mmCIF file of C-alpha atoms and ligand atoms in Angstrom:
data_model
loop_
_atom_site.group_PDB
_atom_site.id
_atom_site.type_symbol
_atom_site.label_atom_id
_atom_site.label_comp_id
_atom_site.label_asym_id
_atom_site.label_seq_id
_atom_site.Cartn_x
_atom_site.Cartn_y
_atom_site.Cartn_z
ATOM 1 C CA MET A 117 -32.381 27.688 77.297
ATOM 2 C CA ARG A 118 -33.247 31.174 76.078
ATOM 3 C CA ILE A 119 -32.334 30.883 72.820
ATOM 4 C CA GLY A 120 -32.257 34.356 71.267
ATOM 5 C CA GLY A 121 -31.461 33.043 67.369
ATOM 6 C CA LEU A 122 -30.648 30.464 65.131
ATOM 7 C CA ASN A 123 -29.146 30.030 61.575
ATOM 8 C CA LYS A 124 -30.684 26.861 60.301
ATOM 9 C CA PHE A 125 -27.568 25.918 58.122
ATOM 10 C CA SER A 126 -24.329 26.841 58.183
ATOM 11 C CA LEU A 127 -20.612 25.840 56.429
ATOM 12 C CA SER A 128 -18.590 28.070 58.166
ATOM 13 C CA ASP A 129 -18.676 27.632 61.764
ATOM 14 C CA PHE A 130 -18.134 24.164 62.284
ATOM 15 C CA PRO A 131 -14.886 23.172 60.914
ATOM 16 C CA GLY A 132 -15.273 20.327 58.771
ATOM 17 C CA ARG A 133 -18.608 19.947 59.437
ATOM 18 C CA THR A 134 -23.081 21.049 58.493
ATOM 19 C CA ALA A 135 -24.363 22.890 61.479
ATOM 20 C CA ALA A 136 -27.371 24.962 62.853
ATOM 21 C CA VAL A 137 -25.963 27.652 65.539
ATOM 22 C CA ALA A 138 -28.364 28.216 67.898
ATOM 23 C CA PHE A 139 -27.622 31.804 69.710
ATOM 24 C CA THR A 140 -27.875 31.925 73.416
ATOM 25 C CA GLN A 141 -29.784 35.022 74.922
ATOM 26 C CA GLY A 142 -27.824 36.483 77.197
ATOM 27 C CA CYS A 143 -23.945 37.680 78.109
ATOM 28 C CA ASN A 144 -21.961 38.728 81.282
ATOM 29 C CA PHE A 145 -19.354 40.545 79.161
ATOM 30 C CA ARG A 146 -19.896 44.072 76.796
ATOM 31 C CA CYS A 147 -17.347 44.197 74.740
ATOM 32 C CA PRO A 148 -16.941 47.104 73.104
ATOM 33 C CA TYR A 149 -16.402 45.687 69.543
ATOM 34 C CA CYS A 150 -19.556 43.051 70.065
ATOM 35 C CA HIS A 151 -21.483 42.751 66.939
ATOM 36 C CA ASN A 152 -24.017 40.768 68.718
ATOM 37 C CA GLY A 153 -25.776 43.664 71.035
ATOM 38 C CA SER A 154 -29.179 42.156 70.950
ATOM 39 C CA LEU A 155 -27.942 39.052 72.238
ATOM 40 C CA ILE A 156 -25.959 40.682 75.112
ATOM 41 C CA SER A 157 -29.165 41.226 77.642
ATOM 42 C CA ALA A 158 -30.937 38.098 79.614
ATOM 43 C CA ASP A 159 -34.122 40.454 79.655
ATOM 44 C CA VAL A 160 -36.010 40.305 76.633
ATOM 45 C CA PHE A 161 -39.516 39.560 76.277
ATOM 46 C CA GLU A 162 -40.382 35.606 76.120
ATOM 47 C CA PHE A 163 -42.010 36.201 72.433
ATOM 48 C CA CYS A 164 -38.565 37.244 71.348
ATOM 49 C CA LEU A 165 -36.898 33.660 72.179
ATOM 50 C CA ILE A 166 -37.458 30.579 70.272
ATOM 51 C CA PRO A 167 -39.297 28.169 72.538
ATOM 52 C CA GLU A 168 -36.501 25.044 73.284
ATOM 53 C CA GLU A 169 -39.017 22.108 71.821
ATOM 54 C CA GLU A 170 -39.678 24.443 68.527
ATOM 55 C CA PHE A 171 -35.577 24.770 68.541
ATOM 56 C CA PHE A 172 -35.387 21.216 68.649
ATOM 57 C CA GLU A 173 -38.172 19.878 65.564
ATOM 58 C CA ILE A 174 -36.368 22.302 63.649
ATOM 59 C CA LEU A 175 -32.917 20.078 64.171
ATOM 60 C CA GLN A 176 -35.093 16.738 63.229
ATOM 61 C CA SER A 177 -36.717 18.151 60.605
ATOM 62 C CA ARG A 178 -32.890 18.210 59.557
ATOM 63 C CA ASN A 179 -30.936 15.960 60.516
ATOM 64 C CA LYS A 180 -30.184 14.540 57.263
ATOM 65 C CA ARG A 181 -28.420 17.365 55.912
ATOM 66 C CA LEU A 182 -26.811 18.501 59.298
ATOM 67 C CA ASP A 183 -24.000 17.015 61.580
ATOM 68 C CA GLY A 184 -23.319 19.181 64.161
ATOM 69 C CA VAL A 185 -25.050 21.983 66.367
ATOM 70 C CA VAL A 186 -23.167 25.342 67.290
ATOM 71 C CA VAL A 187 -23.919 26.675 70.628
ATOM 72 C CA THR A 188 -23.116 30.208 70.145
ATOM 73 C CA GLY A 189 -23.795 33.660 72.147
ATOM 74 C CA GLY A 190 -23.797 36.108 74.162
ATOM 75 C CA GLU A 191 -22.399 34.068 75.890
ATOM 76 C CA PRO A 192 -23.998 29.542 76.669
ATOM 77 C CA THR A 193 -22.044 29.159 79.945
ATOM 78 C CA ILE A 194 -23.846 31.718 82.441
ATOM 79 C CA GLN A 195 -27.084 29.734 81.610
ATOM 80 C CA ALA A 196 -28.154 26.896 84.364
ATOM 81 C CA ASP A 197 -29.652 24.633 81.800
ATOM 82 C CA LEU A 198 -26.538 24.029 79.390
ATOM 83 C CA PRO A 199 -25.647 20.810 80.147
ATOM 84 C CA GLU A 200 -29.227 19.655 79.976
ATOM 85 C CA PHE A 201 -29.460 21.217 76.555
ATOM 86 C CA LEU A 202 -25.689 20.480 75.208
ATOM 87 C CA ALA A 203 -27.096 16.733 76.382
ATOM 88 C CA ARG A 204 -30.025 16.432 74.190
ATOM 89 C CA ILE A 205 -28.232 17.391 71.458
ATOM 90 C CA LYS A 206 -25.993 14.968 71.510
ATOM 91 C CA SER A 207 -28.774 12.421 72.702
ATOM 92 C CA GLU A 208 -30.497 13.225 69.153
ATOM 93 C CA GLY A 209 -27.550 12.561 67.342
ATOM 94 C CA PHE A 210 -25.530 15.391 66.939
ATOM 95 C CA LEU A 211 -22.303 16.733 67.955
ATOM 96 C CA VAL A 212 -21.920 19.871 69.109
ATOM 97 C CA LYS A 213 -19.280 22.798 69.116
ATOM 98 C CA LEU A 214 -19.865 25.321 71.946
ATOM 99 C CA ASP A 215 -18.203 28.685 71.839
ATOM 100 C CA THR A 216 -17.736 30.651 75.177
ATOM 101 C CA ASN A 217 -16.225 33.941 76.744
ATOM 102 C CA GLY A 218 -13.972 31.585 79.340
ATOM 103 C CA SER A 219 -15.488 33.484 81.967
ATOM 104 C CA GLN A 220 -17.021 30.648 83.949
ATOM 105 C CA PRO A 221 -14.858 27.361 83.897
ATOM 106 C CA HIS A 222 -16.222 25.724 86.511
ATOM 107 C CA VAL A 223 -19.060 25.068 84.046
ATOM 108 C CA LEU A 224 -16.423 24.403 81.535
ATOM 109 C CA ARG A 225 -14.946 21.960 83.816
ATOM 110 C CA ALA A 226 -18.364 19.914 84.183
ATOM 111 C CA VAL A 227 -19.240 20.044 80.182
ATOM 112 C CA LEU A 228 -15.281 18.706 79.637
ATOM 113 C CA GLN A 229 -15.729 15.803 81.535
ATOM 114 C CA ASP A 230 -19.497 14.727 80.670
ATOM 115 C CA GLY A 231 -18.525 14.448 77.160
ATOM 116 C CA LEU A 232 -20.755 16.426 76.045
ATOM 117 C CA VAL A 233 -18.677 19.339 73.426
ATOM 118 C CA ASP A 234 -17.023 17.846 70.307
ATOM 119 C CA PHE A 235 -15.673 20.692 70.044
ATOM 120 C CA ILE A 236 -14.559 24.360 72.042
ATOM 121 C CA ALA A 237 -13.993 27.476 70.844
ATOM 122 C CA MET A 238 -12.512 29.940 73.434
ATOM 123 C CA ASP A 239 -11.968 33.839 72.780
ATOM 124 C CA VAL A 240 -8.920 35.026 74.422
ATOM 125 C CA LYS A 241 -9.189 38.348 74.240
ATOM 126 C CA ALA A 242 -6.593 40.947 75.258
ATOM 127 C CA PRO A 243 -3.557 40.252 77.022
ATOM 128 C CA LEU A 244 -3.973 39.696 80.899
ATOM 129 C CA ARG A 245 -3.007 43.784 82.209
ATOM 130 C CA ILE A 246 -5.728 45.344 79.690
ATOM 131 C CA TYR A 247 -8.469 42.544 79.717
ATOM 132 C CA ASP A 248 -11.522 44.330 81.485
ATOM 133 C CA ARG A 249 -10.950 47.254 78.071
ATOM 134 C CA LEU A 250 -11.626 44.543 75.774
ATOM 135 C CA THR A 251 -14.802 42.779 78.069
ATOM 136 C CA GLY A 252 -16.388 45.743 79.069
ATOM 137 C CA VAL A 253 -16.954 44.714 82.624
ATOM 138 C CA ARG A 254 -14.102 43.849 85.224
ATOM 139 C CA THR A 255 -12.644 40.195 84.373
ATOM 140 C CA PRO A 256 -10.929 37.971 86.551
ATOM 141 C CA THR A 257 -8.608 36.838 84.739
ATOM 142 C CA SER A 258 -7.900 34.156 87.115
ATOM 143 C CA GLN A 259 -10.872 32.561 85.296
ATOM 144 C CA ILE A 260 -9.794 33.779 82.153
ATOM 145 C CA LEU A 261 -6.298 31.266 82.554
ATOM 146 C CA GLU A 262 -8.000 28.658 84.644
ATOM 147 C CA SER A 263 -10.831 28.278 81.308
ATOM 148 C CA ILE A 264 -7.257 27.933 78.514
ATOM 149 C CA GLU A 265 -5.498 25.737 81.026
ATOM 150 C CA LEU A 266 -8.494 23.304 80.618
ATOM 151 C CA ILE A 267 -9.495 23.441 77.472
ATOM 152 C CA ALA A 268 -5.852 22.837 76.390
ATOM 153 C CA ARG A 269 -5.206 19.998 78.461
ATOM 154 C CA SER A 270 -8.817 18.303 77.119
ATOM 155 C CA LYS A 271 -8.637 15.672 74.606
ATOM 156 C CA VAL A 272 -11.235 17.692 73.288
ATOM 157 C CA ILE A 273 -10.730 19.376 69.363
ATOM 158 C CA HIS A 274 -10.657 23.195 70.418
ATOM 159 C CA GLU A 275 -9.140 26.664 69.211
ATOM 160 C CA PHE A 276 -8.631 29.834 70.700
ATOM 161 C CA ARG A 277 -9.452 32.842 69.112
ATOM 162 C CA THR A 278 -8.639 36.400 69.253
ATOM 163 C CA THR A 279 -10.969 39.495 67.737
ATOM 164 C CA VAL A 280 -8.233 41.343 66.376
ATOM 165 C CA VAL A 281 -9.356 45.451 66.839
ATOM 166 C CA LYS A 282 -6.864 47.371 66.181
ATOM 167 C CA ALA A 283 -8.492 50.877 67.547
ATOM 168 C CA LEU A 284 -7.675 48.477 70.875
ATOM 169 C CA LEU A 285 -5.273 46.020 70.542
ATOM 170 C CA SER A 286 -1.639 46.852 69.448
ATOM 171 C CA PRO A 287 0.377 44.072 67.926
ATOM 172 C CA ARG A 288 2.814 44.279 70.813
ATOM 173 C CA ASP A 289 -0.855 43.056 72.796
ATOM 174 C CA ILE A 290 -1.638 40.420 69.964
ATOM 175 C CA ASP A 291 2.136 38.815 70.706
ATOM 176 C CA SER A 292 1.541 38.793 73.880
ATOM 177 C CA ILE A 293 -2.005 37.173 73.609
ATOM 178 C CA GLY A 294 -0.042 34.787 72.196
ATOM 179 C CA LYS A 295 1.952 33.677 74.879
ATOM 180 C CA LEU A 296 -1.441 32.529 77.230
ATOM 181 C CA ILE A 297 -1.905 30.305 74.066
ATOM 182 C CA PRO A 298 -0.622 27.081 75.014
ATOM 183 C CA SER A 299 1.610 25.155 72.339
ATOM 184 C CA GLY A 300 -0.142 22.607 70.634
ATOM 185 C CA SER A 301 -3.372 24.524 70.407
ATOM 186 C CA ALA A 302 -4.728 26.237 67.249
ATOM 187 C CA HIS A 303 -4.589 30.230 67.368
ATOM 188 C CA ARG A 304 -7.243 31.893 65.001
ATOM 189 C CA LEU A 305 -7.484 35.822 64.906
ATOM 190 C CA GLN A 306 -10.556 37.048 63.605
ATOM 191 C CA LYS A 307 -11.313 39.617 61.621
ATOM 192 C CA PHE A 308 -13.028 42.457 63.544
ATOM 193 C CA CYS A 309 -16.017 43.855 61.966
ATOM 194 C CA PRO A 310 -16.885 47.165 63.100
ATOM 195 C CA GLN A 311 -20.826 47.785 60.992
ATOM 196 C CA HIS A 312 -22.926 46.877 64.375
ATOM 197 C CA ALA A 313 -19.870 46.988 66.932
ATOM 198 C CA LEU A 314 -21.501 47.617 70.417
ATOM 199 C CA ASP A 315 -19.367 50.949 71.161
ATOM 200 C CA PRO A 316 -20.562 53.395 68.413
ATOM 201 C CA ALA A 317 -17.123 54.293 68.249
ATOM 202 C CA LEU A 318 -15.212 51.810 67.264
ATOM 203 C CA ARG A 319 -18.189 52.272 63.716
ATOM 204 C CA THR A 320 -16.972 55.923 63.287
ATOM 205 C CA ARG A 321 -13.158 55.121 64.328
ATOM 206 C CA ALA A 322 -13.022 51.992 61.563
ATOM 207 C CA LYS A 323 -15.013 54.566 58.579
ATOM 208 C CA GLU A 324 -11.763 56.488 59.114
ATOM 209 C CA HIS A 325 -9.563 53.778 58.032
HETATM 210 S S1 SF4 B 2 -18.328 39.302 72.056
HETATM 211 FE FE1 SF4 B 2 -17.716 39.683 73.906
HETATM 212 S S2 SF4 B 2 -20.286 41.296 75.011
HETATM 213 FE FE2 SF4 B 2 -20.362 40.134 72.184
HETATM 214 S S3 SF4 B 2 -21.526 38.079 73.186
HETATM 215 FE FE3 SF4 B 2 -19.488 37.886 73.044
HETATM 216 S S4 SF4 B 2 -18.372 37.785 74.680
HETATM 217 FE FE4 SF4 B 2 -20.180 39.066 75.038
#
């Protein structure tokens, strides 16, 4: 697993749990508002990555203080060994929260079926007609819809999240996103943090308001 960063202790990333946060390296989206730009490219020098063994040693050294691990990105589901990584975290006694952009429903199906996640959070970034604008890449929205359905139908605790970027999403767009969320599933609106946005224009425009 390519791990680009680690927060050894968080009270806010895994609802109701203490957790370490593993930031996986590499993402298939280029969201203009992304504030984790350093995690987007998968092609970073190996010495910038945290070796998996070191990651698990750190976890074990803190196992009395941690309930779980949040696996976030980047985008964790584009890494081929994600299922094995999650299985090992669970076998070492930790709960798993997975954050995803929903682009790989086949991976989500596999990890849900195998009981490898205890909480899953998926970004629903935009109404379908303008999804590409918010991801910065051509995005097959059928895959986004498939992931939403899979997660909503699973028995796993979950939430859908939308980052409210006023320069890119109107109130009407936010309403349209809400309609994509199945009834019974939580939908959380997140504040946009402009300081480190991938698109420099968003940093500037945020300062103007
Ligand atoms: S905000 Fe977008 S580009 Fe950034 S890590 Fe998430 S999905 Fe990838």
